[in-house]
Amino acid sequence: MNIKLKILYAILIVLAIYTLWPSEGDHDNSSIRIWNAHINEQGRLNVLGVALGETTLKEAEAILHTQSERALFLELKEGQQQKETLEAFFPTSPDRAKIIAELDAPADLLERIKSRAYNPMAFPSGSAKLEIAPEHNADINALPVKSLTYIPPVSLTPAMVENHFGKSSQQITDSSGNHHILYPALGLDVTIAKEGSPLFQFVPPNEFDRLTILLKQPDNSGSSE
């Protein structure tokens, strides 16, 4: 191989790497699909094609083109169980975001799932994660998505968020230094974390207090804008 061919070959390799290898710069905030969240004609909050309170987990998997990993989370306090949450985690999506769906499960199904759950994993926060027995997957597939958390692959600023969603109703910095941009009409709290990735947390608008109740605690030392 002569020198000219070697140089050409090297250039083609470099071009191939830059073309095919994704970088953080390839995913600016305009590529985030979450900006199209809206209230549909049936009055449901539609996020990424998933209608909260209506779309089932099986349907959500088809819409998002990926399989979910399911788990039962128990919130513990002083050794006592406080809350149970059934969640589905989508580790991949077309725009490289991570998505977590909370499922609306009746109490009797939660009890059955809990009775057969296994391999508990405790977290410093006081919660525990349990794996779900395969026999419950059919029931879980039919559960509607109750809320949705979206973790984009890019960093954001409040200005970027308001550029897409419009002026927020309120912005709050919590006691941990995380900045919350609130949109009650969309059931949305956009959290720009002091450290780590931003979060979009969606609930049905009539349940928006679920997102803000912790921000209203008396010991909150943040500021309101």
mmCIF file of C-alpha atoms in Angstrom:
data_model
loop_
_atom_site.group_PDB
_atom_site.id
_atom_site.type_symbol
_atom_site.label_atom_id
_atom_site.label_comp_id
_atom_site.label_asym_id
_atom_site.label_seq_id
_atom_site.Cartn_x
_atom_site.Cartn_y
_atom_site.Cartn_z
ATOM 1 C CA MET A 1 0.000 0.000 0.000
ATOM 2 C CA ASN A 2 1.535 3.320 -1.085
ATOM 3 C CA ILE A 3 1.624 6.416 1.140
ATOM 4 C CA LYS A 4 -1.355 8.133 -0.564
ATOM 5 C CA LEU A 5 -3.566 5.099 -0.057
ATOM 6 C CA LYS A 6 -2.500 4.823 3.583
ATOM 7 C CA ILE A 7 -3.411 8.486 4.207
ATOM 8 C CA LEU A 8 -6.782 8.081 2.471
ATOM 9 C CA TYR A 9 -7.494 4.947 4.484
ATOM 10 C CA ALA A 10 -6.690 6.748 7.757
ATOM 11 C CA ILE A 11 -8.941 9.690 6.839
ATOM 12 C CA LEU A 12 -11.848 7.341 6.088
ATOM 13 C CA ILE A 13 -11.421 5.616 9.462
ATOM 14 C CA VAL A 14 -11.462 8.954 11.307
ATOM 15 C CA LEU A 15 -14.564 10.101 9.408
ATOM 16 C CA ALA A 16 -16.318 6.827 10.175
ATOM 17 C CA ILE A 17 -15.579 7.172 13.887
ATOM 18 C CA TYR A 18 -16.920 10.733 14.078
ATOM 19 C CA THR A 19 -19.989 9.813 12.031
ATOM 20 C CA LEU A 20 -20.979 6.604 13.800
ATOM 21 C CA TRP A 21 -19.819 7.149 17.387
ATOM 22 C CA PRO A 22 -22.453 9.222 19.262
ATOM 23 C CA SER A 23 -21.241 12.037 21.457
ATOM 24 C CA GLU A 24 -22.986 14.197 24.043
ATOM 25 C CA GLY A 25 -22.805 17.097 21.608
ATOM 26 C CA ASP A 26 -24.974 15.207 19.134
ATOM 27 C CA HIS A 27 -27.935 15.400 21.509
ATOM 28 C CA ASP A 28 -28.731 19.050 22.081
ATOM 29 C CA ASN A 29 -31.854 20.063 23.962
ATOM 30 C CA SER A 30 -33.865 20.464 20.730
ATOM 31 C CA SER A 31 -33.698 16.687 20.175
ATOM 32 C CA ILE A 32 -35.428 15.841 23.460
ATOM 33 C CA ARG A 33 -38.811 14.303 22.617
ATOM 34 C CA ILE A 34 -40.335 15.290 25.941
ATOM 35 C CA TRP A 35 -41.108 18.812 24.721
ATOM 36 C CA ASN A 36 -44.291 17.551 23.007
ATOM 37 C CA ALA A 37 -46.031 16.696 26.315
ATOM 38 C CA HIS A 38 -49.634 17.954 26.169
ATOM 39 C CA ILE A 39 -53.204 17.406 27.338
ATOM 40 C CA ASN A 40 -54.963 15.282 24.719
ATOM 41 C CA GLU A 41 -58.566 15.531 23.494
ATOM 42 C CA GLN A 42 -59.703 13.126 26.220
ATOM 43 C CA GLY A 43 -58.230 15.376 28.909
ATOM 44 C CA ARG A 44 -55.333 13.013 29.643
ATOM 45 C CA LEU A 45 -51.748 14.147 30.001
ATOM 46 C CA ASN A 46 -49.873 12.667 27.038
ATOM 47 C CA VAL A 47 -46.120 12.209 27.483
ATOM 48 C CA LEU A 48 -44.116 10.601 24.656
ATOM 49 C CA GLY A 49 -47.355 9.077 23.374
ATOM 50 C CA VAL A 50 -48.185 7.591 26.787
ATOM 51 C CA ALA A 51 -51.494 8.839 28.221
ATOM 52 C CA LEU A 52 -51.225 8.851 32.017
ATOM 53 C CA GLY A 53 -54.003 6.902 33.685
ATOM 54 C CA GLU A 54 -54.938 5.165 30.436
ATOM 55 C CA THR A 55 -51.987 3.625 28.563
ATOM 56 C CA THR A 56 -51.031 0.221 29.949
ATOM 57 C CA LEU A 57 -47.455 -0.858 30.562
ATOM 58 C CA LYS A 58 -47.597 -3.297 27.632
ATOM 59 C CA GLU A 59 -48.829 -0.498 25.361
ATOM 60 C CA ALA A 60 -46.139 1.859 26.711
ATOM 61 C CA GLU A 61 -43.433 -0.676 25.847
ATOM 62 C CA ALA A 62 -44.702 -0.761 22.252
ATOM 63 C CA ILE A 63 -44.878 3.050 22.073
ATOM 64 C CA LEU A 64 -41.386 3.506 23.513
ATOM 65 C CA HIS A 65 -39.943 0.600 21.484
ATOM 66 C CA THR A 66 -38.219 -0.995 24.453
ATOM 67 C CA GLN A 67 -38.803 -3.573 27.165
ATOM 68 C CA SER A 68 -39.061 -2.496 30.773
ATOM 69 C CA GLU A 69 -37.548 -3.844 33.954
ATOM 70 C CA ARG A 70 -40.148 -4.079 36.741
ATOM 71 C CA ALA A 71 -39.618 -3.791 40.494
ATOM 72 C CA LEU A 72 -41.523 -3.225 43.727
ATOM 73 C CA PHE A 73 -40.248 -0.429 45.969
ATOM 74 C CA LEU A 74 -41.015 -0.227 49.677
ATOM 75 C CA GLU A 75 -40.531 3.000 51.577
ATOM 76 C CA LEU A 76 -39.433 2.283 55.138
ATOM 77 C CA LYS A 77 -39.232 4.544 58.174
ATOM 78 C CA GLU A 78 -37.885 3.408 61.527
ATOM 79 C CA GLY A 79 -38.276 -0.170 60.363
ATOM 80 C CA GLN A 80 -41.956 0.292 59.467
ATOM 81 C CA GLN A 81 -43.314 0.138 55.925
ATOM 82 C CA GLN A 82 -44.806 3.463 54.811
ATOM 83 C CA LYS A 83 -45.508 3.089 51.094
ATOM 84 C CA GLU A 84 -45.409 0.609 48.215
ATOM 85 C CA THR A 85 -44.682 1.627 44.620
ATOM 86 C CA LEU A 86 -44.685 -0.562 41.540
ATOM 87 C CA GLU A 87 -42.353 0.820 38.880
ATOM 88 C CA ALA A 88 -41.122 -0.041 35.402
ATOM 89 C CA PHE A 89 -37.723 1.182 34.256
ATOM 90 C CA PHE A 90 -36.931 1.750 30.581
ATOM 91 C CA PRO A 91 -33.115 1.758 30.330
ATOM 92 C CA THR A 92 -33.029 2.762 26.674
ATOM 93 C CA SER A 93 -35.065 4.949 24.330
ATOM 94 C CA PRO A 94 -34.610 6.373 20.824
ATOM 95 C CA ASP A 95 -33.170 9.632 22.204
ATOM 96 C CA ARG A 96 -30.951 7.875 24.811
ATOM 97 C CA ALA A 97 -33.072 9.111 27.711
ATOM 98 C CA LYS A 98 -33.949 6.925 30.689
ATOM 99 C CA ILE A 99 -37.614 6.603 31.631
ATOM 100 C CA ILE A 100 -39.319 5.399 34.817
ATOM 101 C CA ALA A 101 -43.055 4.685 34.893
ATOM 102 C CA GLU A 102 -45.031 4.374 38.121
ATOM 103 C CA LEU A 103 -47.899 1.908 37.675
ATOM 104 C CA ASP A 104 -51.402 2.217 39.093
ATOM 105 C CA ALA A 105 -51.828 -1.097 40.910
ATOM 106 C CA PRO A 106 -54.767 -2.007 43.166
ATOM 107 C CA ALA A 107 -53.962 -2.836 46.797
ATOM 108 C CA ASP A 108 -54.805 -6.536 46.480
ATOM 109 C CA LEU A 109 -52.438 -6.985 43.536
ATOM 110 C CA LEU A 110 -49.666 -5.158 45.417
ATOM 111 C CA GLU A 111 -50.134 -7.549 48.317
ATOM 112 C CA ARG A 112 -49.904 -10.583 46.034
ATOM 113 C CA ILE A 113 -46.802 -9.204 44.347
ATOM 114 C CA LYS A 114 -45.196 -8.389 47.696
ATOM 115 C CA SER A 115 -45.897 -11.871 49.045
ATOM 116 C CA ARG A 116 -43.870 -13.464 46.217
ATOM 117 C CA ALA A 117 -41.243 -10.726 45.712
ATOM 118 C CA TYR A 118 -37.628 -11.671 46.353
ATOM 119 C CA ASN A 119 -34.010 -10.528 46.396
ATOM 120 C CA PRO A 120 -34.516 -7.323 48.436
ATOM 121 C CA MET A 121 -31.996 -4.514 48.062
ATOM 122 C CA ALA A 122 -31.909 -1.772 50.715
ATOM 123 C CA PHE A 123 -30.935 1.844 49.986
ATOM 124 C CA PRO A 124 -29.531 4.483 52.388
ATOM 125 C CA SER A 125 -32.671 6.572 51.811
ATOM 126 C CA GLY A 126 -34.697 3.998 53.729
ATOM 127 C CA SER A 127 -36.352 2.377 50.723
ATOM 128 C CA ALA A 128 -35.967 -1.178 49.482
ATOM 129 C CA LYS A 129 -36.228 -2.670 46.000
ATOM 130 C CA LEU A 130 -37.619 -6.163 45.419
ATOM 131 C CA GLU A 131 -37.670 -8.238 42.265
ATOM 132 C CA ILE A 132 -41.040 -9.438 41.040
ATOM 133 C CA ALA A 133 -41.967 -13.078 40.498
ATOM 134 C CA PRO A 134 -42.535 -13.858 36.776
ATOM 135 C CA GLU A 135 -46.044 -15.151 37.497
ATOM 136 C CA HIS A 136 -47.221 -11.562 38.032
ATOM 137 C CA ASN A 137 -45.976 -10.165 34.727
ATOM 138 C CA ALA A 138 -49.286 -10.651 32.892
ATOM 139 C CA ASP A 139 -51.164 -8.643 35.527
ATOM 140 C CA ILE A 140 -48.478 -5.950 35.533
ATOM 141 C CA ASN A 141 -48.604 -5.640 31.725
ATOM 142 C CA ALA A 142 -52.256 -4.613 31.992
ATOM 143 C CA LEU A 143 -51.709 -1.863 34.590
ATOM 144 C CA PRO A 144 -52.014 1.778 33.464
ATOM 145 C CA VAL A 145 -49.076 4.146 33.763
ATOM 146 C CA LYS A 146 -49.755 6.462 36.710
ATOM 147 C CA SER A 147 -46.808 8.845 36.451
ATOM 148 C CA LEU A 148 -43.674 9.154 34.392
ATOM 149 C CA THR A 149 -40.119 10.360 35.063
ATOM 150 C CA TYR A 150 -37.877 11.257 32.154
ATOM 151 C CA ILE A 151 -34.096 11.635 32.519
ATOM 152 C CA PRO A 152 -32.621 13.306 29.413
ATOM 153 C CA PRO A 153 -29.086 12.649 28.160
ATOM 154 C CA VAL A 154 -28.221 16.366 28.157
ATOM 155 C CA SER A 155 -27.874 19.189 30.649
ATOM 156 C CA LEU A 156 -30.512 21.930 30.816
ATOM 157 C CA THR A 157 -31.008 25.466 32.096
ATOM 158 C CA PRO A 158 -34.259 27.123 33.256
ATOM 159 C CA ALA A 159 -34.159 29.280 30.120
ATOM 160 C CA MET A 160 -34.089 26.189 27.881
ATOM 161 C CA VAL A 161 -37.073 24.710 29.704
ATOM 162 C CA GLU A 162 -39.143 27.903 29.470
ATOM 163 C CA ASN A 163 -38.191 28.281 25.815
ATOM 164 C CA HIS A 164 -40.071 25.036 25.105
ATOM 165 C CA PHE A 165 -42.821 24.898 27.751
ATOM 166 C CA GLY A 166 -43.417 28.632 28.184
ATOM 167 C CA LYS A 167 -43.181 30.678 31.353
ATOM 168 C CA SER A 168 -43.402 28.538 34.477
ATOM 169 C CA SER A 169 -45.898 29.234 37.235
ATOM 170 C CA GLN A 170 -43.175 29.057 39.877
ATOM 171 C CA GLN A 171 -39.515 28.201 40.377
ATOM 172 C CA ILE A 172 -38.225 26.883 43.695
ATOM 173 C CA THR A 173 -34.787 25.924 44.947
ATOM 174 C CA ASP A 174 -35.068 23.199 47.570
ATOM 175 C CA SER A 175 -32.943 22.719 50.668
ATOM 176 C CA SER A 176 -30.551 20.446 48.740
ATOM 177 C CA GLY A 177 -29.865 23.104 46.124
ATOM 178 C CA ASN A 178 -31.952 21.481 43.366
ATOM 179 C CA HIS A 179 -33.903 23.920 41.188
ATOM 180 C CA HIS A 180 -37.555 23.066 40.433
ATOM 181 C CA ILE A 181 -39.446 24.588 37.496
ATOM 182 C CA LEU A 182 -43.161 23.992 38.024
ATOM 183 C CA TYR A 183 -45.975 23.637 35.475
ATOM 184 C CA PRO A 184 -49.177 22.624 37.339
ATOM 185 C CA ALA A 185 -51.294 22.614 34.153
ATOM 186 C CA LEU A 186 -49.017 19.896 32.750
ATOM 187 C CA GLY A 187 -48.507 18.103 36.074
ATOM 188 C CA LEU A 188 -44.811 18.745 35.556
ATOM 189 C CA ASP A 189 -41.855 19.426 37.834
ATOM 190 C CA VAL A 190 -38.598 19.908 35.923
ATOM 191 C CA THR A 191 -35.767 19.445 38.408
ATOM 192 C CA ILE A 192 -32.345 20.783 37.524
ATOM 193 C CA ALA A 193 -30.208 18.974 40.042
ATOM 194 C CA LYS A 194 -27.323 20.636 41.832
ATOM 195 C CA GLU A 195 -25.387 17.486 40.969
ATOM 196 C CA GLY A 196 -26.395 14.859 38.444
ATOM 197 C CA SER A 197 -28.908 14.709 35.612
ATOM 198 C CA PRO A 198 -32.043 16.834 35.260
ATOM 199 C CA LEU A 199 -35.442 15.186 35.775
ATOM 200 C CA PHE A 200 -38.864 15.686 34.220
ATOM 201 C CA GLN A 201 -41.516 14.337 36.614
ATOM 202 C CA PHE A 202 -45.053 14.071 35.198
ATOM 203 C CA VAL A 203 -48.265 13.252 37.068
ATOM 204 C CA PRO A 204 -51.905 13.889 36.100
ATOM 205 C CA PRO A 205 -52.432 17.647 36.644
ATOM 206 C CA ASN A 206 -55.108 17.035 39.294
ATOM 207 C CA GLU A 207 -52.463 15.173 41.345
ATOM 208 C CA PHE A 208 -49.810 17.892 41.079
ATOM 209 C CA ASP A 209 -49.608 18.216 44.871
ATOM 210 C CA ARG A 210 -47.837 14.845 44.875
ATOM 211 C CA LEU A 211 -44.828 16.617 43.369
ATOM 212 C CA THR A 212 -44.881 19.779 45.456
ATOM 213 C CA ILE A 213 -45.750 18.496 48.925
ATOM 214 C CA LEU A 214 -42.097 17.990 49.897
ATOM 215 C CA LEU A 215 -41.209 21.466 48.647
ATOM 216 C CA LYS A 216 -43.777 22.953 51.020
ATOM 217 C CA GLN A 217 -42.334 21.387 54.142
ATOM 218 C CA PRO A 218 -41.508 23.949 56.876
ATOM 219 C CA ASP A 219 -37.819 22.998 56.913
ATOM 220 C CA ASN A 220 -37.404 23.912 53.251
ATOM 221 C CA SER A 221 -34.668 26.501 53.168
ATOM 222 C CA GLY A 222 -34.921 27.215 49.463
ATOM 223 C CA SER A 223 -36.178 30.368 47.814
ATOM 224 C CA SER A 224 -39.242 30.929 45.695
ATOM 225 C CA GLU A 225 -39.206 33.034 42.539
#
